[in-house]
mmCIF file with all atom_site columns, C-alpha atoms in Angstrom:
data_model
loop_
_atom_site.group_PDB
_atom_site.id
_atom_site.type_symbol
_atom_site.label_atom_id
_atom_site.label_alt_id
_atom_site.label_comp_id
_atom_site.label_asym_id
_atom_site.label_entity_id
_atom_site.label_seq_id
_atom_site.pdbx_PDB_ins_code
_atom_site.Cartn_x
_atom_site.Cartn_y
_atom_site.Cartn_z
_atom_site.occupancy
_atom_site.B_iso_or_equiv
_atom_site.pdbx_formal_charge
_atom_site.auth_seq_id
_atom_site.auth_comp_id
_atom_site.auth_asym_id
_atom_site.auth_atom_id
_atom_site.pdbx_PDB_model_num
ATOM 1   C CA . GLN M 1 1   ? -19.172 -1.643  5.267   1.00 0.00 ? 1   GLN M CA 1
ATOM 2   C CA . VAL M 1 2   ? -17.169 -4.125  3.228   1.00 0.00 ? 2   VAL M CA 1
ATOM 3   C CA . GLN M 1 3   ? -17.045 -7.568  4.818   1.00 0.00 ? 3   GLN M CA 1
ATOM 4   C CA . LEU M 1 4   ? -15.386 -10.754 3.631   1.00 0.00 ? 4   LEU M CA 1
ATOM 5   C CA . VAL M 1 5   ? -15.780 -13.915 5.697   1.00 0.00 ? 5   VAL M CA 1
ATOM 6   C CA . GLU M 1 6   ? -13.792 -17.019 4.826   1.00 0.00 ? 6   GLU M CA 1
ATOM 7   C CA . SER M 1 7   ? -14.719 -20.523 5.887   1.00 0.00 ? 7   SER M CA 1
ATOM 8   C CA . GLY M 1 8   ? -13.872 -24.115 5.082   1.00 0.00 ? 8   GLY M CA 1
ATOM 9   C CA . GLY M 1 9   ? -10.379 -24.372 6.508   1.00 0.00 ? 9   GLY M CA 1
ATOM 10  C CA . GLY M 1 10  ? -9.240  -27.304 8.585   1.00 0.00 ? 10  GLY M CA 1
ATOM 11  C CA . VAL M 1 11  ? -6.818  -30.186 8.837   1.00 0.00 ? 11  VAL M CA 1
ATOM 12  C CA . VAL M 1 12  ? -6.394  -32.425 5.792   1.00 0.00 ? 12  VAL M CA 1
ATOM 13  C CA . GLN M 1 13  ? -3.964  -35.184 4.896   1.00 0.00 ? 13  GLN M CA 1
ATOM 14  C CA . PRO M 1 14  ? -1.426  -34.754 2.099   1.00 0.00 ? 14  PRO M CA 1
ATOM 15  C CA . GLY M 1 15  ? -3.079  -35.526 -1.212  1.00 0.00 ? 15  GLY M CA 1
ATOM 16  C CA . GLY M 1 16  ? -6.479  -34.546 0.111   1.00 0.00 ? 16  GLY M CA 1
ATOM 17  C CA . SER M 1 17  ? -8.912  -31.837 -0.933  1.00 0.00 ? 17  SER M CA 1
ATOM 18  C CA . LEU M 1 18  ? -10.589 -28.870 0.671   1.00 0.00 ? 18  LEU M CA 1
ATOM 19  C CA . ARG M 1 19  ? -12.994 -26.205 -0.546  1.00 0.00 ? 19  ARG M CA 1
ATOM 20  C CA . LEU M 1 20  ? -12.777 -22.709 0.875   1.00 0.00 ? 20  LEU M CA 1
ATOM 21  C CA . SER M 1 21  ? -15.611 -20.196 0.701   1.00 0.00 ? 21  SER M CA 1
ATOM 22  C CA . CYS M 1 22  ? -15.668 -16.429 1.082   1.00 0.00 ? 22  CYS M CA 1
ATOM 23  C CA . ALA M 1 23  ? -19.005 -14.736 1.700   1.00 0.00 ? 23  ALA M CA 1
ATOM 24  C CA . VAL M 1 24  ? -18.998 -11.029 0.990   1.00 0.00 ? 24  VAL M CA 1
ATOM 25  C CA . SER M 1 25  ? -21.224 -8.081  1.771   1.00 0.00 ? 25  SER M CA 1
ATOM 26  C CA . GLY M 1 26  ? -21.116 -4.310  1.712   1.00 0.00 ? 26  GLY M CA 1
ATOM 27  C CA . PHE M 1 27  ? -20.270 -3.955  -1.966  1.00 0.00 ? 27  PHE M CA 1
ATOM 28  C CA . ILE M 1 28  ? -21.606 -5.056  -5.353  1.00 0.00 ? 28  ILE M CA 1
ATOM 29  C CA . PHE M 1 29  ? -19.836 -8.406  -5.657  1.00 0.00 ? 29  PHE M CA 1
ATOM 30  C CA . TYR M 1 30  ? -20.317 -8.841  -9.406  1.00 0.00 ? 30  TYR M CA 1
ATOM 31  C CA . ASP M 1 31  ? -18.580 -5.513  -10.064 1.00 0.00 ? 31  ASP M CA 1
ATOM 32  C CA . TYR M 1 32  ? -15.209 -6.635  -8.725  1.00 0.00 ? 32  TYR M CA 1
ATOM 33  C CA . ALA M 1 33  ? -12.500 -9.155  -9.419  1.00 0.00 ? 33  ALA M CA 1
ATOM 34  C CA . MET M 1 34  ? -11.583 -11.267 -6.400  1.00 0.00 ? 34  MET M CA 1
ATOM 35  C CA . HIS M 1 35  ? -8.376  -12.831 -5.122  1.00 0.00 ? 35  HIS M CA 1
ATOM 36  C CA . TRP M 1 36  ? -7.039  -15.475 -2.779  1.00 0.00 ? 36  TRP M CA 1
ATOM 37  C CA . VAL M 1 37  ? -3.801  -14.743 -0.924  1.00 0.00 ? 37  VAL M CA 1
ATOM 38  C CA . ARG M 1 38  ? -2.133  -17.035 1.611   1.00 0.00 ? 38  ARG M CA 1
ATOM 39  C CA . GLN M 1 39  ? 0.323   -16.720 4.465   1.00 0.00 ? 39  GLN M CA 1
ATOM 40  C CA . ALA M 1 40  ? 2.268   -19.689 5.777   1.00 0.00 ? 40  ALA M CA 1
ATOM 41  C CA . PRO M 1 41  ? 2.854   -19.678 9.550   1.00 0.00 ? 41  PRO M CA 1
ATOM 42  C CA . GLY M 1 42  ? 5.329   -16.949 10.447  1.00 0.00 ? 42  GLY M CA 1
ATOM 43  C CA . LYS M 1 43  ? 5.918   -16.082 6.779   1.00 0.00 ? 43  LYS M CA 1
ATOM 44  C CA . GLY M 1 44  ? 4.983   -13.352 4.334   1.00 0.00 ? 44  GLY M CA 1
ATOM 45  C CA . LEU M 1 45  ? 2.123   -12.961 1.910   1.00 0.00 ? 45  LEU M CA 1
ATOM 46  C CA . GLU M 1 46  ? 1.825   -15.074 -1.229  1.00 0.00 ? 46  GLU M CA 1
ATOM 47  C CA . TRP M 1 47  ? -0.730  -14.356 -3.919  1.00 0.00 ? 47  TRP M CA 1
ATOM 48  C CA . VAL M 1 48  ? -2.586  -17.528 -4.983  1.00 0.00 ? 48  VAL M CA 1
ATOM 49  C CA . ALA M 1 49  ? -5.329  -16.860 -7.521  1.00 0.00 ? 49  ALA M CA 1
ATOM 50  C CA . LEU M 1 50  ? -7.668  -14.291 -8.996  1.00 0.00 ? 50  LEU M CA 1
ATOM 51  C CA . MET M 1 51  ? -10.954 -14.321 -10.883 1.00 0.00 ? 51  MET M CA 1
ATOM 52  C CA . SER M 1 52  ? -12.405 -11.486 -12.929 1.00 0.00 ? 52  SER M CA 1
ATOM 53  C CA . PHE M 1 53  ? -15.728 -9.926  -12.017 1.00 0.00 ? 53  PHE M CA 1
ATOM 54  C CA . ASP M 1 54  ? -17.682 -12.091 -14.442 1.00 0.00 ? 54  ASP M CA 1
ATOM 55  C CA . GLY M 1 55  ? -15.670 -15.278 -14.072 1.00 0.00 ? 55  GLY M CA 1
ATOM 56  C CA . SER M 1 56  ? -14.271 -15.066 -17.589 1.00 0.00 ? 56  SER M CA 1
ATOM 57  C CA . GLU M 1 57  ? -10.652 -14.811 -16.489 1.00 0.00 ? 57  GLU M CA 1
ATOM 58  C CA . GLU M 1 58  ? -8.758  -16.758 -13.856 1.00 0.00 ? 58  GLU M CA 1
ATOM 59  C CA . LYS M 1 59  ? -5.084  -16.662 -12.989 1.00 0.00 ? 59  LYS M CA 1
ATOM 60  C CA . TYR M 1 60  ? -2.973  -18.794 -10.658 1.00 0.00 ? 60  TYR M CA 1
ATOM 61  C CA . SER M 1 61  ? 0.428   -18.729 -9.097  1.00 0.00 ? 61  SER M CA 1
ATOM 62  C CA . ASP M 1 62  ? 2.810   -21.380 -10.399 1.00 0.00 ? 62  ASP M CA 1
ATOM 63  C CA . SER M 1 63  ? 2.819   -23.051 -6.977  1.00 0.00 ? 63  SER M CA 1
ATOM 64  C CA . VAL M 1 64  ? -0.891  -23.964 -7.185  1.00 0.00 ? 64  VAL M CA 1
ATOM 65  C CA . LYS M 1 65  ? -1.586  -24.099 -10.918 1.00 0.00 ? 65  LYS M CA 1
ATOM 66  C CA . GLY M 1 66  ? -3.263  -27.353 -11.900 1.00 0.00 ? 66  GLY M CA 1
ATOM 67  C CA . ARG M 1 67  ? -4.209  -28.174 -8.291  1.00 0.00 ? 67  ARG M CA 1
ATOM 68  C CA . PHE M 1 68  ? -6.363  -25.222 -7.168  1.00 0.00 ? 68  PHE M CA 1
ATOM 69  C CA . THR M 1 69  ? -9.434  -23.796 -8.888  1.00 0.00 ? 69  THR M CA 1
ATOM 70  C CA . ILE M 1 70  ? -10.993 -20.427 -8.136  1.00 0.00 ? 70  ILE M CA 1
ATOM 71  C CA . SER M 1 71  ? -14.663 -19.853 -8.831  1.00 0.00 ? 71  SER M CA 1
ATOM 72  C CA . ARG M 1 72  ? -17.475 -17.524 -7.853  1.00 0.00 ? 72  ARG M CA 1
ATOM 73  C CA . ASP M 1 73  ? -21.243 -17.484 -7.559  1.00 0.00 ? 73  ASP M CA 1
ATOM 74  C CA . ASN M 1 74  ? -22.375 -13.938 -8.205  1.00 0.00 ? 74  ASN M CA 1
ATOM 75  C CA . SER M 1 75  ? -25.953 -14.823 -7.279  1.00 0.00 ? 75  SER M CA 1
ATOM 76  C CA . LYS M 1 76  ? -24.779 -15.774 -3.786  1.00 0.00 ? 76  LYS M CA 1
ATOM 77  C CA . ASN M 1 77  ? -22.017 -13.167 -3.334  1.00 0.00 ? 77  ASN M CA 1
ATOM 78  C CA . THR M 1 78  ? -19.545 -15.960 -2.676  1.00 0.00 ? 78  THR M CA 1
ATOM 79  C CA . LEU M 1 79  ? -16.019 -16.760 -3.815  1.00 0.00 ? 79  LEU M CA 1
ATOM 80  C CA . PHE M 1 80  ? -14.570 -20.273 -3.697  1.00 0.00 ? 80  PHE M CA 1
ATOM 81  C CA . LEU M 1 81  ? -11.199 -21.970 -3.799  1.00 0.00 ? 81  LEU M CA 1
ATOM 82  C CA . GLN M 1 82  ? -11.158 -25.683 -4.546  1.00 0.00 ? 82  GLN M CA 1
ATOM 83  C CA . MET M 1 83  ? -7.846  -27.125 -3.383  1.00 0.00 ? 83  MET M CA 1
ATOM 84  C CA . ASN M 1 84  ? -6.849  -30.597 -4.586  1.00 0.00 ? 84  ASN M CA 1
ATOM 85  C CA . SER M 1 85  ? -3.690  -32.678 -4.222  1.00 0.00 ? 85  SER M CA 1
ATOM 86  C CA . LEU M 1 86  ? -2.786  -30.711 -1.120  1.00 0.00 ? 86  LEU M CA 1
ATOM 87  C CA . ARG M 1 87  ? 0.809   -30.672 0.077   1.00 0.00 ? 87  ARG M CA 1
ATOM 88  C CA . PRO M 1 88  ? 2.318   -29.815 3.468   1.00 0.00 ? 88  PRO M CA 1
ATOM 89  C CA . GLU M 1 89  ? 3.687   -26.594 1.930   1.00 0.00 ? 89  GLU M CA 1
ATOM 90  C CA . ASP M 1 90  ? 0.090   -25.464 1.285   1.00 0.00 ? 90  ASP M CA 1
ATOM 91  C CA . THR M 1 91  ? -0.339  -25.053 5.049   1.00 0.00 ? 91  THR M CA 1
ATOM 92  C CA . ALA M 1 92  ? -1.296  -21.417 5.534   1.00 0.00 ? 92  ALA M CA 1
ATOM 93  C CA . VAL M 1 93  ? -3.951  -18.904 6.430   1.00 0.00 ? 93  VAL M CA 1
ATOM 94  C CA . TYR M 1 94  ? -5.946  -18.246 3.279   1.00 0.00 ? 94  TYR M CA 1
ATOM 95  C CA . PHE M 1 95  ? -7.349  -14.756 2.807   1.00 0.00 ? 95  PHE M CA 1
ATOM 96  C CA . CYS M 1 96  ? -9.901  -13.715 0.253   1.00 0.00 ? 96  CYS M CA 1
ATOM 97  C CA . ALA M 1 97  ? -9.513  -10.160 -0.932  1.00 0.00 ? 97  ALA M CA 1
ATOM 98  C CA . LYS M 1 98  ? -11.553 -7.727  -2.969  1.00 0.00 ? 98  LYS M CA 1
ATOM 99  C CA . ALA M 1 99  ? -9.934  -6.225  -6.054  1.00 0.00 ? 99  ALA M CA 1
ATOM 100 C CA . VAL M 1 100 ? -9.721  -2.459  -6.460  1.00 0.00 ? 100 VAL M CA 1
ATOM 101 C CA . ASN M 1 101 ? -12.026 -2.713  -9.503  1.00 0.00 ? 101 ASN M CA 1
ATOM 102 C CA . ARG M 1 102 ? -13.556 -5.277  -11.821 1.00 0.00 ? 102 ARG M CA 1
ATOM 103 C CA . GLY M 1 103 ? -10.362 -6.131  -13.638 1.00 0.00 ? 103 GLY M CA 1
ATOM 104 C CA . ALA M 1 104 ? -7.784  -5.148  -11.064 1.00 0.00 ? 104 ALA M CA 1
ATOM 105 C CA . TRP M 1 105 ? -4.860  -7.294  -10.066 1.00 0.00 ? 105 TRP M CA 1
ATOM 106 C CA . SER M 1 106 ? -4.507  -5.268  -6.855  1.00 0.00 ? 106 SER M CA 1
ATOM 107 C CA . VAL M 1 107 ? -6.644  -5.548  -3.743  1.00 0.00 ? 107 VAL M CA 1
ATOM 108 C CA . ASP M 1 108 ? -8.063  -3.231  -1.143  1.00 0.00 ? 108 ASP M CA 1
ATOM 109 C CA . TYR M 1 109 ? -10.163 -5.128  1.432   1.00 0.00 ? 109 TYR M CA 1
ATOM 110 C CA . TRP M 1 110 ? -9.206  -8.469  3.015   1.00 0.00 ? 110 TRP M CA 1
ATOM 111 C CA . GLY M 1 111 ? -11.071 -11.047 5.049   1.00 0.00 ? 111 GLY M CA 1
ATOM 112 C CA . GLN M 1 112 ? -9.812  -12.389 8.380   1.00 0.00 ? 112 GLN M CA 1
ATOM 113 C CA . GLY M 1 113 ? -8.599  -15.612 6.817   1.00 0.00 ? 113 GLY M CA 1
ATOM 114 C CA . THR M 1 114 ? -9.156  -19.333 7.319   1.00 0.00 ? 114 THR M CA 1
ATOM 115 C CA . LEU M 1 115 ? -6.400  -21.730 8.391   1.00 0.00 ? 115 LEU M CA 1
ATOM 116 C CA . VAL M 1 116 ? -5.557  -24.779 6.312   1.00 0.00 ? 116 VAL M CA 1
ATOM 117 C CA . ILE M 1 117 ? -3.229  -27.382 7.790   1.00 0.00 ? 117 ILE M CA 1
ATOM 118 C CA . VAL M 1 118 ? -1.956  -30.169 5.561   1.00 0.00 ? 118 VAL M CA 1
ATOM 119 C CA . SER M 1 119 ? -0.519  -32.894 7.746   1.00 0.00 ? 119 SER M CA 1
ATOM 120 C CA . SER M 1 120 ? -0.656  -36.621 8.260   1.00 0.00 ? 120 SER M CA 1
ATOM 121 C CA . GLU Y 2 1   ? 7.700   -13.001 -12.149 1.00 0.00 ? 1   GLU Y CA 1
ATOM 122 C CA . ILE Y 2 2   ? 8.508   -9.566  -10.759 1.00 0.00 ? 2   ILE Y CA 1
ATOM 123 C CA . VAL Y 2 3   ? 10.618  -9.829  -7.615  1.00 0.00 ? 3   VAL Y CA 1
ATOM 124 C CA . MET Y 2 4   ? 9.998   -7.264  -4.893  1.00 0.00 ? 4   MET Y CA 1
ATOM 125 C CA . THR Y 2 5   ? 12.813  -6.542  -2.437  1.00 0.00 ? 5   THR Y CA 1
ATOM 126 C CA . GLN Y 2 6   ? 12.222  -4.577  0.745   1.00 0.00 ? 6   GLN Y CA 1
ATOM 127 C CA . SER Y 2 7   ? 14.707  -3.032  3.122   1.00 0.00 ? 7   SER Y CA 1
ATOM 128 C CA . PRO Y 2 8   ? 15.235  -3.007  5.956   1.00 0.00 ? 8   PRO Y CA 1
ATOM 129 C CA . LEU Y 2 9   ? 13.509  -6.213  7.044   1.00 0.00 ? 9   LEU Y CA 1
ATOM 130 C CA . SER Y 2 10  ? 13.061  -4.807  10.512  1.00 0.00 ? 10  SER Y CA 1
ATOM 131 C CA . LEU Y 2 11  ? 13.292  -1.461  12.199  1.00 0.00 ? 11  LEU Y CA 1
ATOM 132 C CA . SER Y 2 12  ? 12.803  -0.145  15.687  1.00 0.00 ? 12  SER Y CA 1
ATOM 133 C CA . VAL Y 2 13  ? 11.611  3.430   15.984  1.00 0.00 ? 13  VAL Y CA 1
ATOM 134 C CA . THR Y 2 14  ? 11.066  5.808   18.881  1.00 0.00 ? 14  THR Y CA 1
ATOM 135 C CA . PRO Y 2 15  ? 7.536   7.269   18.965  1.00 0.00 ? 15  PRO Y CA 1
ATOM 136 C CA . GLY Y 2 16  ? 7.449   10.629  17.257  1.00 0.00 ? 16  GLY Y CA 1
ATOM 137 C CA . GLN Y 2 17  ? 10.419  9.826   15.040  1.00 0.00 ? 17  GLN Y CA 1
ATOM 138 C CA . PRO Y 2 18  ? 10.209  9.169   11.277  1.00 0.00 ? 18  PRO Y CA 1
ATOM 139 C CA . ALA Y 2 19  ? 10.519  5.815   9.580   1.00 0.00 ? 19  ALA Y CA 1
ATOM 140 C CA . SER Y 2 20  ? 11.249  4.864   6.013   1.00 0.00 ? 20  SER Y CA 1
ATOM 141 C CA . ILE Y 2 21  ? 10.930  1.561   4.131   1.00 0.00 ? 21  ILE Y CA 1
ATOM 142 C CA . SER Y 2 22  ? 12.363  0.917   0.694   1.00 0.00 ? 22  SER Y CA 1
ATOM 143 C CA . CYS Y 2 23  ? 10.903  -1.365  -1.944  1.00 0.00 ? 23  CYS Y CA 1
ATOM 144 C CA . LYS Y 2 24  ? 12.634  -2.211  -5.205  1.00 0.00 ? 24  LYS Y CA 1
ATOM 145 C CA . SER Y 2 25  ? 11.124  -4.144  -8.083  1.00 0.00 ? 25  SER Y CA 1
ATOM 146 C CA . SER Y 2 26  ? 13.009  -6.267  -10.612 1.00 0.00 ? 26  SER Y CA 1
ATOM 147 C CA . GLN Y 2 27  ? 11.146  -4.555  -13.457 1.00 0.00 ? 27  GLN Y CA 1
ATOM 148 C CA . SER Y 2 28  ? 9.564   -1.164  -13.953 1.00 0.00 ? 28  SER Y CA 1
ATOM 149 C CA . LEU Y 2 29  ? 6.051   -0.956  -12.560 1.00 0.00 ? 29  LEU Y CA 1
ATOM 150 C CA . LEU Y 2 30  ? 5.057   1.832   -14.964 1.00 0.00 ? 30  LEU Y CA 1
ATOM 151 C CA . TYR Y 2 31  ? 2.385   0.449   -17.260 1.00 0.00 ? 31  TYR Y CA 1
ATOM 152 C CA . THR Y 2 32  ? 1.492   1.666   -20.758 1.00 0.00 ? 32  THR Y CA 1
ATOM 153 C CA . ASP Y 2 33  ? -1.588  3.385   -19.323 1.00 0.00 ? 33  ASP Y CA 1
ATOM 154 C CA . GLY Y 2 34  ? 0.711   5.750   -17.423 1.00 0.00 ? 34  GLY Y CA 1
ATOM 155 C CA . ARG Y 2 35  ? -0.094  4.296   -14.023 1.00 0.00 ? 35  ARG Y CA 1
ATOM 156 C CA . THR Y 2 36  ? 2.395   2.665   -11.676 1.00 0.00 ? 36  THR Y CA 1
ATOM 157 C CA . TYR Y 2 37  ? 1.073   -0.454  -9.963  1.00 0.00 ? 37  TYR Y CA 1
ATOM 158 C CA . LEU Y 2 38  ? 2.796   -0.344  -6.601  1.00 0.00 ? 38  LEU Y CA 1
ATOM 159 C CA . TYR Y 2 39  ? 0.855   -0.766  -3.349  1.00 0.00 ? 39  TYR Y CA 1
ATOM 160 C CA . TRP Y 2 40  ? 1.663   -0.725  0.376   1.00 0.00 ? 40  TRP Y CA 1
ATOM 161 C CA . TYR Y 2 41  ? -0.106  -2.807  3.018   1.00 0.00 ? 41  TYR Y CA 1
ATOM 162 C CA . VAL Y 2 42  ? 0.289   -3.158  6.762   1.00 0.00 ? 42  VAL Y CA 1
ATOM 163 C CA . GLN Y 2 43  ? -0.494  -6.252  8.784   1.00 0.00 ? 43  GLN Y CA 1
ATOM 164 C CA . GLN Y 2 44  ? -0.914  -5.403  12.435  1.00 0.00 ? 44  GLN Y CA 1
ATOM 165 C CA . PRO Y 2 45  ? -0.355  -8.204  14.960  1.00 0.00 ? 45  PRO Y CA 1
ATOM 166 C CA . GLY Y 2 46  ? -3.033  -10.865 14.680  1.00 0.00 ? 46  GLY Y CA 1
ATOM 167 C CA . GLN Y 2 47  ? -4.866  -8.996  11.938  1.00 0.00 ? 47  GLN Y CA 1
ATOM 168 C CA . SER Y 2 48  ? -5.355  -9.330  8.211   1.00 0.00 ? 48  SER Y CA 1
ATOM 169 C CA . PRO Y 2 49  ? -3.480  -6.943  5.916   1.00 0.00 ? 49  PRO Y CA 1
ATOM 170 C CA . GLN Y 2 50  ? -4.862  -3.469  5.287   1.00 0.00 ? 50  GLN Y CA 1
ATOM 171 C CA . LEU Y 2 51  ? -4.276  -1.248  2.294   1.00 0.00 ? 51  LEU Y CA 1
ATOM 172 C CA . LEU Y 2 52  ? -2.310  1.896   3.072   1.00 0.00 ? 52  LEU Y CA 1
ATOM 173 C CA . ILE Y 2 53  ? -1.193  3.317   -0.261  1.00 0.00 ? 53  ILE Y CA 1
ATOM 174 C CA . SER Y 2 54  ? -2.264  2.608   -3.836  1.00 0.00 ? 54  SER Y CA 1
ATOM 175 C CA . GLU Y 2 55  ? -0.423  3.396   -7.063  1.00 0.00 ? 55  GLU Y CA 1
ATOM 176 C CA . VAL Y 2 56  ? 2.705   4.664   -5.301  1.00 0.00 ? 56  VAL Y CA 1
ATOM 177 C CA . SER Y 2 57  ? 1.317   7.639   -3.426  1.00 0.00 ? 57  SER Y CA 1
ATOM 178 C CA . ASN Y 2 58  ? -2.483  7.580   -2.980  1.00 0.00 ? 58  ASN Y CA 1
ATOM 179 C CA . ARG Y 2 59  ? -3.497  7.122   0.635   1.00 0.00 ? 59  ARG Y CA 1
ATOM 180 C CA . PHE Y 2 60  ? -6.419  4.748   1.066   1.00 0.00 ? 60  PHE Y CA 1
ATOM 181 C CA . SER Y 2 61  ? -9.575  5.816   2.840   1.00 0.00 ? 61  SER Y CA 1
ATOM 182 C CA . GLY Y 2 62  ? -8.978  6.520   6.524   1.00 0.00 ? 62  GLY Y CA 1
ATOM 183 C CA . VAL Y 2 63  ? -5.180  6.278   6.370   1.00 0.00 ? 63  VAL Y CA 1
ATOM 184 C CA . PRO Y 2 64  ? -3.541  9.033   8.440   1.00 0.00 ? 64  PRO Y CA 1
ATOM 185 C CA . ASP Y 2 65  ? -1.593  11.657  6.539   1.00 0.00 ? 65  ASP Y CA 1
ATOM 186 C CA . ARG Y 2 66  ? 1.594   10.787  8.433   1.00 0.00 ? 66  ARG Y CA 1
ATOM 187 C CA . PHE Y 2 67  ? 1.871   7.941   5.891   1.00 0.00 ? 67  PHE Y CA 1
ATOM 188 C CA . SER Y 2 68  ? 3.200   8.846   2.462   1.00 0.00 ? 68  SER Y CA 1
ATOM 189 C CA . GLY Y 2 69  ? 4.458   6.957   -0.551  1.00 0.00 ? 69  GLY Y CA 1
ATOM 190 C CA . SER Y 2 70  ? 6.821   8.014   -3.276  1.00 0.00 ? 70  SER Y CA 1
ATOM 191 C CA . GLY Y 2 71  ? 8.982   6.664   -6.055  1.00 0.00 ? 71  GLY Y CA 1
ATOM 192 C CA . SER Y 2 72  ? 8.886   5.679   -9.670  1.00 0.00 ? 72  SER Y CA 1
ATOM 193 C CA . GLY Y 2 73  ? 9.968   2.955   -12.048 1.00 0.00 ? 73  GLY Y CA 1
ATOM 194 C CA . THR Y 2 74  ? 11.592  0.358   -9.829  1.00 0.00 ? 74  THR Y CA 1
ATOM 195 C CA . ASP Y 2 75  ? 12.351  2.267   -6.618  1.00 0.00 ? 75  ASP Y CA 1
ATOM 196 C CA . PHE Y 2 76  ? 9.705   3.118   -4.051  1.00 0.00 ? 76  PHE Y CA 1
ATOM 197 C CA . THR Y 2 77  ? 9.549   4.364   -0.469  1.00 0.00 ? 77  THR Y CA 1
ATOM 198 C CA . LEU Y 2 78  ? 6.980   4.347   2.300   1.00 0.00 ? 78  LEU Y CA 1
ATOM 199 C CA . LYS Y 2 79  ? 7.502   7.040   4.916   1.00 0.00 ? 79  LYS Y CA 1
ATOM 200 C CA . ILE Y 2 80  ? 5.906   7.554   8.286   1.00 0.00 ? 80  ILE Y CA 1
ATOM 201 C CA . SER Y 2 81  ? 6.515   11.126  9.359   1.00 0.00 ? 81  SER Y CA 1
ATOM 202 C CA . ARG Y 2 82  ? 6.003   10.543  13.068  1.00 0.00 ? 82  ARG Y CA 1
ATOM 203 C CA . VAL Y 2 83  ? 5.666   6.961   14.236  1.00 0.00 ? 83  VAL Y CA 1
ATOM 204 C CA . GLU Y 2 84  ? 2.941   6.159   16.745  1.00 0.00 ? 84  GLU Y CA 1
ATOM 205 C CA . ALA Y 2 85  ? 2.524   3.045   18.892  1.00 0.00 ? 85  ALA Y CA 1
ATOM 206 C CA . GLU Y 2 86  ? -0.391  1.846   16.723  1.00 0.00 ? 86  GLU Y CA 1
ATOM 207 C CA . ASP Y 2 87  ? 1.910   1.694   13.666  1.00 0.00 ? 87  ASP Y CA 1
ATOM 208 C CA . VAL Y 2 88  ? 3.456   -1.545  14.923  1.00 0.00 ? 88  VAL Y CA 1
ATOM 209 C CA . GLY Y 2 89  ? 3.158   -4.299  12.340  1.00 0.00 ? 89  GLY Y CA 1
ATOM 210 C CA . VAL Y 2 90  ? 4.623   -5.750  9.191   1.00 0.00 ? 90  VAL Y CA 1
ATOM 211 C CA . TYR Y 2 91  ? 4.637   -3.569  6.098   1.00 0.00 ? 91  TYR Y CA 1
ATOM 212 C CA . TYR Y 2 92  ? 4.486   -5.112  2.633   1.00 0.00 ? 92  TYR Y CA 1
ATOM 213 C CA . CYS Y 2 93  ? 4.878   -3.642  -0.805  1.00 0.00 ? 93  CYS Y CA 1
ATOM 214 C CA . MET Y 2 94  ? 3.089   -5.371  -3.666  1.00 0.00 ? 94  MET Y CA 1
ATOM 215 C CA . GLN Y 2 95  ? 3.152   -4.977  -7.408  1.00 0.00 ? 95  GLN Y CA 1
ATOM 216 C CA . SER Y 2 96  ? 0.249   -5.690  -9.749  1.00 0.00 ? 96  SER Y CA 1
ATOM 217 C CA . MET Y 2 97  ? 1.961   -4.749  -12.991 1.00 0.00 ? 97  MET Y CA 1
ATOM 218 C CA . HIS Y 2 98  ? 1.971   -8.489  -13.642 1.00 0.00 ? 98  HIS Y CA 1
ATOM 219 C CA . LEU Y 2 99  ? 0.516   -11.254 -11.491 1.00 0.00 ? 99  LEU Y CA 1
ATOM 220 C CA . PRO Y 2 100 ? 0.809   -9.918  -7.947  1.00 0.00 ? 100 PRO Y CA 1
ATOM 221 C CA . THR Y 2 101 ? 3.948   -10.424 -5.925  1.00 0.00 ? 101 THR Y CA 1
ATOM 222 C CA . PHE Y 2 102 ? 4.792   -9.107  -2.478  1.00 0.00 ? 102 PHE Y CA 1
ATOM 223 C CA . GLY Y 2 103 ? 7.970   -7.958  -0.819  1.00 0.00 ? 103 GLY Y CA 1
ATOM 224 C CA . GLN Y 2 104 ? 9.285   -9.994  2.102   1.00 0.00 ? 104 GLN Y CA 1
ATOM 225 C CA . GLY Y 2 105 ? 7.790   -7.605  4.643   1.00 0.00 ? 105 GLY Y CA 1
ATOM 226 C CA . THR Y 2 106 ? 9.349   -5.091  7.033   1.00 0.00 ? 106 THR Y CA 1
ATOM 227 C CA . LYS Y 2 107 ? 8.611   -5.494  10.709  1.00 0.00 ? 107 LYS Y CA 1
ATOM 228 C CA . LEU Y 2 108 ? 8.193   -2.183  12.526  1.00 0.00 ? 108 LEU Y CA 1
ATOM 229 C CA . GLU Y 2 109 ? 8.663   -2.185  16.276  1.00 0.00 ? 109 GLU Y CA 1
ATOM 230 C CA . ILE Y 2 110 ? 8.440   0.628   18.772  1.00 0.00 ? 110 ILE Y CA 1
ATOM 231 C CA . LYS Y 2 111 ? 11.447  1.399   20.990  1.00 0.00 ? 111 LYS Y CA 1
#
């Protein structure tokens, strides 16, 4: 079955960096676009970034553009999110999610999430 | 950015009774390919979101048939024909016509 397992969350000071990983199994990773979506404590869902199946296209929300970078290693079935210049408002659970198809901007399966806390 | 507006933001339903959630988008979600990019997800307590409905009305694998989606253009509805205790959670609509945006969420509670 489809599995997505995020890791790399933790506590970081404002201005710091963190790299999240998402290891996937149960589907052909290089056939699908992938997304990151976050959820601040007690709040709703906010889409963060997406990368096409082959890494040729990446998109970001305005709130993270220029600070976060999405990437993938298709040989290792792993998605990444490099987060720099972190702010307290980036505190959230970060979910990786599988796109419906290789170019899709919609998602079907989600991981369990990893918590990022930005605080001094 | 396409703004998604859900209503109500919360509802309390007696088991066995129907429930309905509205989702309105600030722009039409009908793309030039003829498809409408509106999705429904549910996030049960302590869980990650799960896909319920894709492209307005297509139930995802394993989703009970008491869930149905309808609508077109900018107005969409998720209906639960007979609410069960396991349906508790927060329901989100999402558009992927442009970069994805979600509605605020509708919290469903059981009376």
